Coordinates of C-alpha atoms and ligand atoms in Angstrom, one line a residue:
X1 CA 18.6 7.4 -68.7
X2 CA 15.3 5.0 -68.3
X3 CA 17.0 2.8 -66.5
X4 CA 18.4 5.5 -64.4
X5 CA 14.9 7.2 -63.5
X6 CA 13.7 3.3 -63.0
X7 CA 16.7 3.2 -60.1
X8 CA 15.8 6.9 -58.9
X9 CA 11.7 5.8 -58.7
X10 CA 12.7 2.6 -56.9
X11 CA 15.4 4.2 -54.7
X12 CA 12.4 6.6 -53.9
X13 CA 9.1 3.7 -53.4
X14 CA 12.1 1.9 -50.8
X15 CA 12.4 5.0 -48.8
X16 CA 9.5 5.8 -48.4
X17 CA 8.8 2.5 -47.4
X18 CA 11.2 1.8 -44.9
X19 CA 9.9 5.5 -43.4
X20 CA 6.3 4.5 -43.3
X21 CA 7.7 1.3 -41.8
X22 CA 9.7 3.8 -39.3
X23 CA 6.7 5.4 -38.9
X24 CA 4.2 3.0 -38.0
X25 CA 7.3 1.6 -36.0
X26 CA 7.1 5.1 -33.6
X27 CA 3.6 4.8 -33.6
X28 CA 3.3 1.3 -32.3
X29 CA 6.1 2.2 -29.9
X30 CA 3.9 4.9 -29.0
X31 CA 1.1 3.4 -28.4
X32 CA 2.9 1.0 -26.2
X33 CA 4.2 4.0 -24.1
X34 CA 0.9 4.6 -23.3
X35 CA 0.0 1.5 -22.1
X36 CA 2.8 1.0 -19.8
X37 CA 2.1 4.4 -18.3
X38 CA -1.2 3.3 -17.4
X39 CA 0.1 -0.1 -15.9
X40 CA 2.5 1.7 -14.1
X41 CA -0.4 4.0 -12.6
X42 CA -2.1 1.4 -12.0
X43 CA 0.9 -0.5 -10.7
X44 CA 1.2 2.7 -8.4
X45 CA 5.4 2.2 -9.4
X46 CA 5.8 5.7 -8.8
X47 CA 4.5 5.2 -5.0
X48 CA 7.6 3.6 -4.0
X49 CA 10.2 4.5 -6.8
X50 CA 9.7 8.6 -6.7
X51 CA 10.8 10.0 -2.8
X52 CA 9.2 12.8 -2.1
X53 CA 10.4 16.3 -4.1
X54 CA 13.0 14.2 -6.0
X55 CA 12.7 13.1 -9.9
X56 CA 9.9 10.7 -11.3
X57 CA 11.3 6.8 -10.4
X58 CA 14.6 8.1 -9.2
X59 CA 14.1 6.1 -6.3
X60 CA 15.9 6.7 -2.8
X61 CA 12.2 6.5 -0.9
X62 CA 12.9 5.1 2.5
X63 CA 10.5 2.0 3.2
X64 CA 10.3 1.3 7.1
X65 CA 9.8 -2.7 7.1
X66 CA 9.8 -4.3 10.3
X67 CA 13.7 -5.0 9.6
X68 CA 15.2 -2.0 8.8
X69 CA 15.0 0.8 6.1
X70 CA 15.0 -0.2 2.8
X71 CA 15.7 2.1 -0.4
X72 CA 13.4 2.4 -3.5
X73 CA 16.1 2.0 -6.3
X74 CA 16.3 4.2 -9.6
X75 CA 14.0 3.1 -12.3
X76 CA 14.7 5.0 -14.6
X77 CA 16.8 4.3 -18.3
X78 CA 20.0 5.8 -17.2
X79 CA 22.2 3.2 -17.7
X80 CA 24.8 4.1 -14.5
X81 CA 22.3 4.7 -12.2
X82 CA 19.4 2.8 -13.3
X83 CA 18.1 0.2 -15.8
X84 CA 19.0 1.3 -18.4
X85 CA 20.6 -2.2 -19.2
X86 CA 18.1 -4.5 -18.5
X87 CA 16.9 -6.4 -21.3
X88 CA 13.2 -6.9 -21.2
X89 CA 13.6 -10.2 -20.3
X90 CA 15.5 -8.9 -16.9
X91 CA 13.0 -6.5 -16.4
X92 CA 10.4 -9.4 -16.3
X93 CA 12.4 -10.9 -14.0
X94 CA 12.6 -7.8 -11.7
X95 CA 9.1 -7.3 -11.8
X96 CA 7.5 -10.7 -12.1
X97 CA 9.9 -12.7 -9.3
X98 CA 12.0 -10.1 -7.7
X99 CA 15.5 -11.1 -9.1
X100 CA 17.8 -7.9 -9.7
X101 CA 19.3 -7.3 -13.1
X102 CA 22.7 -8.7 -11.6
X103 CA 21.0 -11.8 -10.6
X104 CA 21.2 -10.7 -6.8
X105 CA 17.3 -10.8 -5.0
X106 CA 15.1 -8.2 -3.7
X107 CA 13.3 -7.4 -0.8
X108 CA 9.8 -8.3 -1.1
X109 CA 9.6 -4.1 0.1
X110 CA 8.8 -4.4 -3.9
X111 CA 5.6 -6.2 -4.5
X112 CA 6.7 -8.8 -7.3
X113 CA 4.8 -11.5 -5.1
X114 CA 1.4 -9.2 -6.7
X115 CA 3.1 -8.2 -9.8
X116 CA 4.2 -11.9 -11.1
X117 CA 0.6 -12.3 -12.4
X118 CA 1.0 -9.5 -15.1
X119 CA 0.6 -10.9 -18.6
X120 CA 3.6 -11.1 -21.1
X121 CA 1.9 -7.9 -23.0
X122 CA 1.4 -5.6 -19.9
X123 CA 5.7 -6.7 -19.1
X124 CA 6.5 -5.8 -22.3
X125 CA 4.0 -2.4 -22.4
X126 CA 5.8 -1.3 -19.1
X127 CA 9.2 -2.1 -20.4
X128 CA 8.2 0.3 -23.2
X129 CA 7.6 2.8 -21.2
X130 CA 10.4 2.9 -19.0
X131 CA 13.0 2.6 -21.3
X132 CA 11.2 5.1 -23.6
X133 CA 8.7 7.1 -21.9
X134 CA 10.7 8.2 -18.8
X135 CA 13.4 10.8 -18.6
X136 CA 17.0 9.4 -17.5
X137 CA 18.4 10.5 -14.2
X138 CA 22.1 9.3 -13.4
X139 CA 21.6 9.7 -9.4
X140 CA 22.4 6.8 -7.5
X141 CA 19.8 6.7 -4.3
X142 CA 20.9 5.5 -0.8
X143 CA 21.7 2.3 -0.7
X144 CA 19.8 -0.6 1.6
X145 CA 21.8 -2.0 4.3
X146 CA 20.2 -4.2 6.1
X147 CA 21.1 -6.1 9.5
X148 CA 22.3 -9.4 9.2
X149 CA 21.2 -11.9 8.8
X150 CA 18.7 -9.5 6.2
X151 CA 21.6 -8.3 4.5
X152 CA 22.2 -11.8 3.3
X153 CA 19.8 -11.6 -0.4
X154 CA 20.3 -15.1 -0.7
X155 CA 18.0 -15.7 2.2
X156 CA 15.2 -14.7 0.0
X157 CA 15.6 -17.4 -2.7
X158 CA 14.1 -19.8 0.3
X159 CA 11.4 -17.1 1.2
X160 CA 10.4 -17.1 -3.0
X161 CA 9.9 -20.7 -2.8
X162 CA 8.1 -21.1 -0.3
X163 CA 5.6 -18.0 -0.6
X164 CA 5.8 -16.8 -4.4
X165 CA 3.0 -17.8 -6.6
X166 CA 3.0 -19.9 -10.2
X167 CA 2.4 -16.1 -11.8
X168 CA -0.5 -18.6 -13.6
X169 CA -3.1 -15.7 -14.4
X170 CA -5.8 -18.3 -14.7
X171 CA -9.3 -16.7 -16.9
X172 CA -11.9 -18.2 -14.8
X173 CA -14.1 -18.9 -17.3
X174 CA -17.7 -19.3 -15.0
X175 CA -17.2 -15.3 -14.5
X176 CA -17.7 -12.6 -16.7
X177 CA -14.9 -10.9 -18.6
X178 CA -15.3 -8.0 -16.0
X179 CA -15.7 -9.7 -12.9
X180 CA -11.6 -11.7 -14.5
X181 CA -10.3 -8.0 -15.7
X182 CA -11.3 -7.3 -11.8
X183 CA -9.3 -10.2 -10.7
X184 CA -6.1 -9.3 -12.7
X185 CA -6.1 -5.6 -11.5
X186 CA -6.5 -6.6 -8.0
X187 CA -4.2 -9.6 -7.6
X188 CA -1.7 -7.8 -9.5
X189 CA -1.1 -4.0 -10.8
X190 CA -3.4 -2.6 -7.6
X191 CA -1.5 -5.0 -5.3
X192 CA -4.7 -4.8 -2.9
X193 CA -4.2 -7.5 -0.7
X194 CA 0.0 -6.4 0.5
X195 CA -1.9 -3.9 2.5
X196 CA -4.9 -5.6 3.1
X197 CA -4.3 -9.3 3.9
X198 CA -2.2 -10.3 7.1
X199 CA 0.8 -11.5 7.5
X200 CA 2.3 -14.2 9.1
X201 CA 5.4 -15.6 11.1
X202 CA 7.6 -14.6 7.6
X203 CA 5.8 -11.8 7.0
X204 CA 4.3 -13.7 4.0
X205 CA 0.8 -12.9 2.9
X206 CA -1.8 -15.6 5.0
X207 CA -4.0 -16.3 1.4
X208 CA -6.4 -17.8 3.7
X209 CA -7.1 -14.6 5.5
X210 CA -6.9 -12.8 2.0
X211 CA -8.1 -9.0 2.2
X212 CA -9.2 -10.1 5.6
X213 CA -7.5 -6.6 7.2
X214 CA -4.2 -5.9 8.0
X215 CA -2.1 -3.7 10.0
X216 CA 0.3 -1.2 7.4
X217 CA 2.9 1.0 9.0
X218 CA 0.8 3.3 12.0
X219 CA -3.1 2.2 9.7
X220 CA -5.1 -0.1 9.7
X221 CA -6.1 -1.3 6.0
X222 CA -9.6 -3.0 7.3
X223 CA -11.0 -6.6 6.0
X224 CA -12.7 -5.9 2.9
X225 CA -14.5 -8.6 2.2
X226 CA -18.2 -9.7 1.2
X227 CA -18.9 -10.4 5.1
X228 CA -21.8 -7.9 6.0
X229 CA -20.9 -6.9 9.4
X230 CA -17.2 -7.3 10.1
X231 CA -16.2 -6.4 5.8
X232 CA -17.8 -3.8 3.1
X233 CA -20.3 -6.4 1.9
X234 CA -23.5 -3.6 2.9
X235 CA -21.8 -1.4 0.4
X236 CA -23.0 -1.4 -3.0
X237 CA -20.9 -1.9 -6.2
X238 CA -21.1 2.0 -6.8
X239 CA -20.5 2.8 -4.0
X240 CA -17.0 1.2 -3.8
X241 CA -16.1 2.8 -7.3
X242 CA -17.0 6.0 -6.0
X243 CA -14.7 5.1 -2.8
X244 CA -11.7 4.4 -5.0
X245 CA -11.5 7.2 -7.1
X246 CA -12.5 10.1 -5.2
X247 CA -11.3 8.6 -1.4
X248 CA -14.5 9.7 -0.1
X249 CA -17.8 7.8 0.9
X250 CA -19.9 10.0 3.1
X251 CA -21.7 8.5 5.9
X252 CA -19.2 5.0 5.1
X253 CA -15.2 5.8 5.0
X254 CA -12.5 8.5 3.6
X255 CA -9.6 7.2 2.4
X256 CA -6.4 8.6 4.3
X257 CA -2.7 7.4 5.1
X258 CA -1.3 4.9 2.5
X259 CA -4.8 4.1 0.9
X260 CA -5.4 8.3 0.8
X261 CA -1.9 8.3 -1.6
X262 CA -3.0 4.8 -3.3
X263 CA -6.1 6.8 -4.3
X264 CA -4.4 9.8 -5.2
X265 CA -1.7 8.6 -7.6
X266 CA -3.5 5.2 -8.7
X267 CA -6.7 4.4 -8.3
X268 CA -8.5 7.9 -8.7
X269 CA -6.7 7.9 -12.9
X270 CA -7.6 4.4 -13.7
X271 CA -10.8 4.4 -15.8
X272 CA -14.2 3.9 -14.9
X273 CA -14.4 0.6 -16.1
X274 CA -11.5 -0.7 -14.2
X275 CA -12.5 0.9 -11.5
X276 CA -16.0 -1.4 -12.1
X277 CA -14.3 -4.3 -13.1
X278 CA -12.4 -3.8 -9.4
X279 CA -15.3 -3.4 -7.9
X280 CA -17.3 -6.3 -9.7
X281 CA -14.6 -8.9 -8.4
X282 CA -14.1 -7.4 -4.9
X283 CA -17.6 -8.1 -3.9
X284 CA -17.5 -11.3 -4.8
X285 CA -14.6 -12.0 -2.4
X286 CA -15.2 -14.4 0.1
X287 CA -16.4 -13.2 3.9
X288 CA -14.0 -13.7 6.7
X289 CA -16.5 -12.7 9.5
X290 CA -14.9 -11.3 13.0
X291 CA -16.8 -13.3 16.2
X292 CA -16.3 -9.9 18.0
X293 CA -18.3 -7.8 15.3
X294 CA -21.8 -7.6 16.4
X295 CA -22.8 -4.2 13.7
X296 CA -21.1 -2.8 10.8
X297 CA -18.3 -0.6 11.3
X298 CA -20.2 2.1 9.5
X299 CA -23.0 2.0 11.5
X300 CA -22.0 3.3 15.0
X301 CA -22.6 6.5 16.7
X302 CA -24.8 9.4 15.9
X303 CA -25.0 13.1 16.4
X304 CA -24.4 14.1 19.7
X305 CA -23.7 17.7 21.8
X306 CA -22.2 18.4 24.4
X307 CA -21.5 22.0 23.5
X308 CA -24.1 23.8 25.4
X309 CA -23.0 22.4 28.8
X310 CA -19.6 23.3 28.4
X311 CA -20.4 27.3 27.5
X312 CA -19.8 29.4 29.9
X313 CA -18.7 27.0 32.3
X314 CA -15.5 25.9 30.3
X315 CA -13.5 27.9 28.6
X316 CA -13.3 26.1 25.5
X317 CA -9.2 26.5 24.5
X318 CA -6.9 24.3 22.0
X319 CA -3.9 25.1 23.7
X320 CA -1.8 21.7 25.5
X321 CA -3.7 21.9 29.2
X322 CA -2.3 18.4 30.4
X323 CA -5.8 18.5 32.4
X324 CA -8.5 19.2 29.1
X325 CA -11.2 16.7 29.2
X326 CA -12.3 14.8 26.0
X327 CA -15.1 17.7 25.7
X328 CA -12.9 20.5 25.7
X329 CA -9.9 18.9 23.5
X330 CA -13.1 18.1 21.3
X331 CA -14.9 21.7 21.0
X332 CA -11.5 23.2 21.1
X333 CA -10.0 21.5 17.9
X334 CA -12.6 19.4 16.0
X335 CA -15.7 21.0 16.2
X336 CA -15.4 23.4 13.7
X337 CA -14.8 21.3 10.9
X338 CA -17.1 18.1 11.8
X339 CA -19.0 20.2 13.6
X340 CA -20.7 20.6 17.2
X341 CA -23.2 17.4 16.8
X342 CA -20.0 16.0 15.2
X343 CA -22.0 15.2 11.8
X344 CA -20.1 16.8 9.6
X345 CA -20.5 19.9 6.6
X346 CA -24.1 19.4 4.5
X347 CA -21.7 19.1 1.5
X348 CA -19.8 16.2 3.2
X349 CA -16.6 17.8 2.4
X350 CA -16.2 17.5 6.3
X351 CA -17.4 14.2 7.0
X352 CA -19.3 12.8 9.8
X353 CA -17.5 11.1 12.3
X354 CA -20.6 8.9 13.2
X355 CA -21.1 6.4 10.7
X356 CA -17.3 6.8 10.3
X357 CA -15.3 3.7 9.6
X358 CA -12.4 5.1 11.6
X359 CA -14.8 5.6 14.8
X360 CA -16.4 2.2 14.4
X361 CA -14.1 0.1 13.9
X362 CA -12.9 -1.7 17.0
X363 CA -9.4 -1.5 15.7
X364 CA -8.6 2.3 16.8
X365 CA -5.4 2.7 15.0
X366 CA -7.2 4.8 11.9
X367 CA -8.7 6.8 14.3
X368 CA -5.4 7.8 16.2
X369 CA -3.4 8.1 13.0
X370 CA -6.0 10.4 11.7
X371 CA -5.5 12.7 14.5
X372 CA -2.0 12.8 14.5
X373 CA -1.4 12.8 10.7
X374 CA -4.3 14.3 9.4
X375 CA -5.9 14.0 5.8
X376 CA -4.1 14.9 2.9
X377 CA -5.5 14.0 -0.6
X378 CA -5.6 15.7 -3.9
X379 CA -7.8 13.6 -6.8
X380 CA -9.1 15.2 -10.0
X381 CA -12.4 15.9 -7.0
X382 CA -10.2 18.7 -5.5
X383 CA -8.1 18.3 -2.1
X384 CA -9.4 17.2 1.0
X385 CA -7.5 18.0 4.3
X386 CA -7.6 17.9 7.5
X387 CA -4.4 19.0 9.4
X388 CA -2.5 16.7 12.1
X389 CA -2.5 17.5 15.5
X390 CA 0.7 15.3 15.7
X391 CA 3.0 18.1 15.1
X392 CA 6.3 18.9 16.9
X393 CA 6.7 19.6 20.9
X394 CA 6.4 23.1 20.0
X395 CA 3.6 23.3 17.7
X396 CA 0.8 25.1 19.2
X397 CA -1.6 22.5 17.6
X398 CA 0.5 19.7 18.8
X399 CA -1.7 17.4 21.1
X400 CA 0.4 14.5 23.1
X401 CA -0.1 11.1 24.1
X402 CA -2.5 11.7 26.9
X403 CA -4.4 14.3 25.1
X404 CA -5.0 12.7 22.3
X405 CA -5.9 9.4 23.7
X406 CA -8.5 11.1 25.5
X407 CA -9.7 13.0 22.7
X408 CA -10.1 9.5 20.5
X409 CA -11.6 7.6 23.7
X410 CA -14.4 11.1 23.9
X411 CA -14.6 10.6 20.1
X412 CA -15.3 6.8 19.9
X413 CA -17.5 7.1 23.2
X414 CA -19.9 9.8 21.5
X415 CA -19.6 8.7 18.1
X416 CA -17.9 5.3 17.3
X417 CA -17.7 1.7 18.7
X418 CA -17.4 1.8 22.7
X419 CA -15.3 -0.4 23.9
X420 CA -11.3 -0.6 25.0
X421 CA -10.1 2.7 25.6
X422 CA -7.5 3.7 23.8
X423 CA -4.2 4.8 26.0
X424 CA -1.2 6.9 25.7
X425 CA 0.5 3.7 25.0
X426 CA -1.2 2.8 22.2
X427 CA -0.9 6.9 20.4
X428 CA 3.2 6.5 21.6
X429 CA 2.8 3.1 19.1
X430 CA 1.2 4.7 15.8
X431 CA 3.2 7.6 16.7
X432 CA 6.1 5.7 16.1
X433 CA 5.5 3.9 13.1
X434 CA 2.8 1.1 14.1
X435 CA 3.4 -2.0 15.7
X436 CA 7.5 -3.5 15.9
X437 CA 7.5 -6.9 14.3
X438 CA 9.7 -9.1 16.3
X439 CA 11.2 -11.2 12.3
X440 CA 14.3 -9.4 12.9
X441 CA 14.6 -10.8 16.6
X442 CA 13.0 -14.5 15.3
X443 CA 15.7 -14.5 12.2
X444 CA 18.8 -14.1 14.9
X445 CA 17.4 -16.5 16.9
X446 CA 17.1 -18.7 13.6
X447 CA 20.4 -17.9 12.6
X448 CA 21.3 -18.8 16.2
X449 CA 19.6 -22.3 16.0
X450 CA 21.0 -23.5 12.9
X451 CA 24.4 -22.4 13.9
X452 CA 23.8 -24.4 17.1
X453 CA 22.4 -27.6 15.4
X454 CA 25.3 -27.2 12.6
X455 CA 28.0 -27.6 15.7
X456 CA 26.4 -29.9 17.2
X457 CA 26.5 -32.1 14.0
X458 CA 30.4 -31.6 13.7
X459 CA 30.4 -32.7 16.9
X460 CA 28.4 -35.6 16.7
X461 CA 30.7 -36.5 13.4
X462 CA 33.8 -35.7 15.3
X463 CA 32.6 -38.4 18.3
X464 CA 31.7 -40.8 15.5
X465 CA 35.3 -41.0 14.2
X466 CA 37.1 -41.1 17.1
X467 CA 34.6 -44.0 17.9
X468 CA 35.5 -45.7 14.6
X469 CA 39.1 -45.1 15.1
X470 CA 39.4 -46.4 18.5
X471 CA 37.1 -49.8 17.3
X472 CA 39.6 -50.0 14.6
Ligands
LIG501 C1 5.7 -0.7 -2.6 C2 6.8 -0.2 -2.8 C3 7.4 -0.7 -4.4 C4 6.5 -0.4 -5.6 C5 4.8 -0.3 -5.7 C6 6.7 -0.5 -7.0 N1 9.0 -1.2 -6.2 FE1 10.3 -1.5 -7.2 N2 11.3 -1.8 -5.7 C7 10.7 -1.5 -4.3 C8 12.3 -1.3 -3.6 C9 12.3 -1.4 -2.8 C10 13.3 -1.9 -4.7 C11 14.3 -2.3 -4.0 C12 14.1 -4.2 -3.2 C13 15.9 -3.9 -3.1 O1 16.8 -3.3 -2.5 O2 15.6 -5.2 -2.9 C14 12.7 -2.1 -5.9 C15 13.1 -2.5 -7.1 C16 13.0 -2.6 -8.3 C17 13.6 -3.0 -9.2 C18 15.1 -3.5 -9.2 C19 15.8 -2.4 -9.9 C20 17.3 -2.8 -9.3 O3 18.0 -2.5 -10.0 O4 17.6 -2.3 -8.5 C21 12.8 -3.0 -11.0 C22 13.3 -3.1 -12.1 C23 11.5 -2.6 -10.1 N3 11.6 -1.9 -8.6 C24 10.2 -2.1 -10.9 C25 9.1 -1.5 -10.2 C26 8.2 -1.2 -11.3 C27 8.1 -1.4 -12.9 C28 6.7 -1.2 -10.8 C29 5.9 -1.0 -10.6 C30 5.2 -2.0 -11.8 C31 7.8 -1.2 -9.4 N4 8.5 -1.6 -9.3 C32 6.8 -0.8 -8.2 C33 9.3 -0.8 -4.0 C34 8.3 -0.9 -4.9
LIG502 C1 -0.9 1.0 0.4 C2 -1.2 0.1 1.1 C3 -2.7 -0.4 0.5 C4 -3.2 -0.8 -0.6 C5 -2.4 -1.2 -2.1 C6 -4.5 -0.6 -1.2 N1 -5.6 -0.6 0.5 FE1 -7.4 -0.2 0.7 N2 -6.9 0.9 3.3 C7 -5.3 0.7 2.8 C8 -5.6 2.1 4.7 C9 -4.4 2.3 5.5 C10 -7.2 1.4 4.8 C11 -7.9 2.5 5.6 C12 -7.7 4.1 5.6 C13 -8.6 5.0 6.5 O1 -9.4 4.6 7.1 O2 -8.1 6.4 6.0 C14 -7.5 1.4 3.4 C15 -9.0 1.1 3.3 C16 -10.2 0.9 2.3 C17 -11.3 0.5 2.3 C18 -12.1 1.4 3.0 C19 -12.6 0.3 4.5 C20 -13.1 1.0 5.6 O3 -13.5 0.7 6.4 O4 -12.7 2.1 5.8 C21 -11.5 0.3 1.3 C22 -12.6 -0.3 0.4 C23 -10.4 -0.5 0.6 N3 -9.0 -0.1 1.0 C24 -10.1 -1.3 -0.6 C25 -9.1 -1.3 -1.8 C26 -9.3 -1.9 -2.5 C27 -10.2 -2.3 -3.3 C28 -7.6 -1.9 -3.1 C29 -7.1 -2.6 -4.3 C30 -7.7 -2.2 -5.8 C31 -6.7 -0.9 -1.7 N4 -8.0 -0.8 -1.2 C32 -5.4 -1.1 -2.0 C33 -4.3 0.0 2.3 C34 -4.5 -0.2 1.1
LIG503 C1 -9.6 21.8 9.3 C2 -10.8 21.3 9.7 C3 -10.7 19.9 10.3 C4 -10.3 19.9 11.5 C5 -10.4 20.7 12.6 C6 -10.2 18.6 11.9 N1 -10.8 17.6 10.9 FE1 -11.0 15.7 10.8 N2 -11.5 15.4 9.1 C7 -11.7 16.6 8.2 C8 -11.4 16.3 6.5 C9 -11.5 17.7 5.6 C10 -11.5 15.2 6.7 C11 -10.9 14.1 5.4 C12 -12.3 14.6 4.3 C13 -12.2 13.1 3.2 O1 -11.5 12.4 3.1 O2 -12.7 13.3 2.1 C14 -11.7 14.9 7.8 C15 -11.5 13.4 8.1 C16 -11.5 12.8 9.7 C17 -12.2 11.1 9.9 C18 -11.6 10.1 8.8 C19 -10.4 9.6 8.5 C20 -10.5 8.3 7.7 O3 -9.7 8.0 7.3 O4 -11.5 7.7 7.5 C21 -11.8 11.8 11.1 C22 -11.7 10.2 12.3 C23 -11.4 13.1 11.7 N3 -11.7 13.4 10.4 C24 -11.5 13.0 12.9 C25 -11.6 14.5 13.5 C26 -10.9 15.0 15.2 C27 -11.0 13.7 16.1 C28 -10.3 16.3 15.1 C29 -9.5 16.7 16.1 C30 -8.5 16.2 16.8 C31 -10.6 16.6 13.8 N4 -11.1 15.6 12.8 C32 -10.3 17.6 13.1 C33 -11.4 18.2 8.2 C34 -11.0 18.6 9.6

């Protein structure tokens, strides 16, 4: 009897110990999922892996690249359509080295070139989150089918050998812990350089021009180095932190396009400590100066109004009058929000058009893209909304390429950085998604050259063998 009691007692003890261990395991997993969810936000995985209106992380977002459209894949834990069968090691290789579970190379539209510095601990938490914290979706997104030779995924191997870093995340002991955290976030999860660093001939980031400004589709991600004239050296750390967490810094800049999205989905949801760390690090990025910049892009322009001279003489209209002057277009379409002097609203909800990086930049793309696409960004601070005027042909608000050029020139002449005017062709290019690249052509020429060299070698070999045969 006594023995039976002891046995039962021991069994109960064992059971409660193992359920305590299980509970502890659950707690550890829950904590890991939570940390992983945060890293997924800091890394903005959903920016590419969630299609508009689609299920979270189910993929299918078309990413237009210079060599064709690449579709993001399903990274939910579905065993059939997603990454449910990935081991942690396979997951780590995909995220840090761009190698898919089946061993094929991913295209660098997936920013593994940045994620390659992610620590083992962060990868582990991300993996736990994607396996246990995300709803599985069993639908296969559209498959990517790039034209030859880009459809040969093996060709990425050479690219990776040339351009993917070691992945070492070296702590700089001469800098503070905050600075090191900032550098890690900027170069790793937040992948700022994938947009702000210009790319070379083979689409690789030009490390010598780190954060020096680059084209991202129709938008231009400006120079954000510490240069006081060409970069953001004139911003205080707090100003940069405010811009990153809200997308708006009155009197300097607003975030639209892909930056607006990054602010909405990622930066506005980071802790104040992490945003401060990013700002601390960015403020120390070596300056890159463009000799043509005599003045900072945040300092151009001043209040100006032509409204008085228009009153009574010209009807102010916003329709598609092909002859409309810049002034007429401006007062018909823009001044109601940005105000007659271009000074914006008192509460700064409508920004001033002078002292504004979109009008003060030598690169006109952000001004053109804003007029065509507008601004739509939601953060915990509220929504920033400006309608786009690109529209469809029968949209009464739609402005054609010539009108957008006339309007943009009016805005830069009076509120921005004067200089080379915007042409209708510039507007057409932004409307079409930005400058196209000759990469595909180059790759094709490359293959043709390789084939020609190969053929020449074979011919030489044949000639050489015939000669030897004759000599023998
Ligand atoms: C800038 C866009 C972008 C971001 C941000 C991004 N990805 Fe991707 N990812 C892609 C694209 C595009 C592919 C497919 C590439 C291909 O087919 O070669 C991909 C593929 C993958 C794959 C391979 C899946 C498979 O088997 O096909 C994994 C895993 C993955 N991403 C995980 C992540 C994680 C985790 C994050 C965030 C830490 C992330 N991605 C952020 C664009 C992105
Ligand atoms: C997906 C591409 C993308 C990523 C990632 C990105 N940016 Fe940007 N960034 C842009 C674009 C495009 C603009 C211009 C936006 C506009 O004018 O509306 C911009 C604008 C900015 C500006 C304002 C500069 C000015 O003159 O107006 C700052 C500052 C900035 N980004 C910092 C960062 C930092 C820091 C990171 C990483 C933590 C980052 N960005 C990540 C695309 C990106
Ligand atoms: C309905 C109100 C409204 C109208 C009309 C309007 N805007 Fe805006 N505009 C805004 C708002 C709101 C923002 C974004 C503020 C923010 O990001 O916090 C903005 C931002 C901008 C920016 C800065 C964009 C950037 O990314 O840096 C420019 C430049 C601009 N507008 C020019 C124009 C021009 C030119 C017109 C006329 C074609 C116009 N706006 C019409 C409300 C408006």
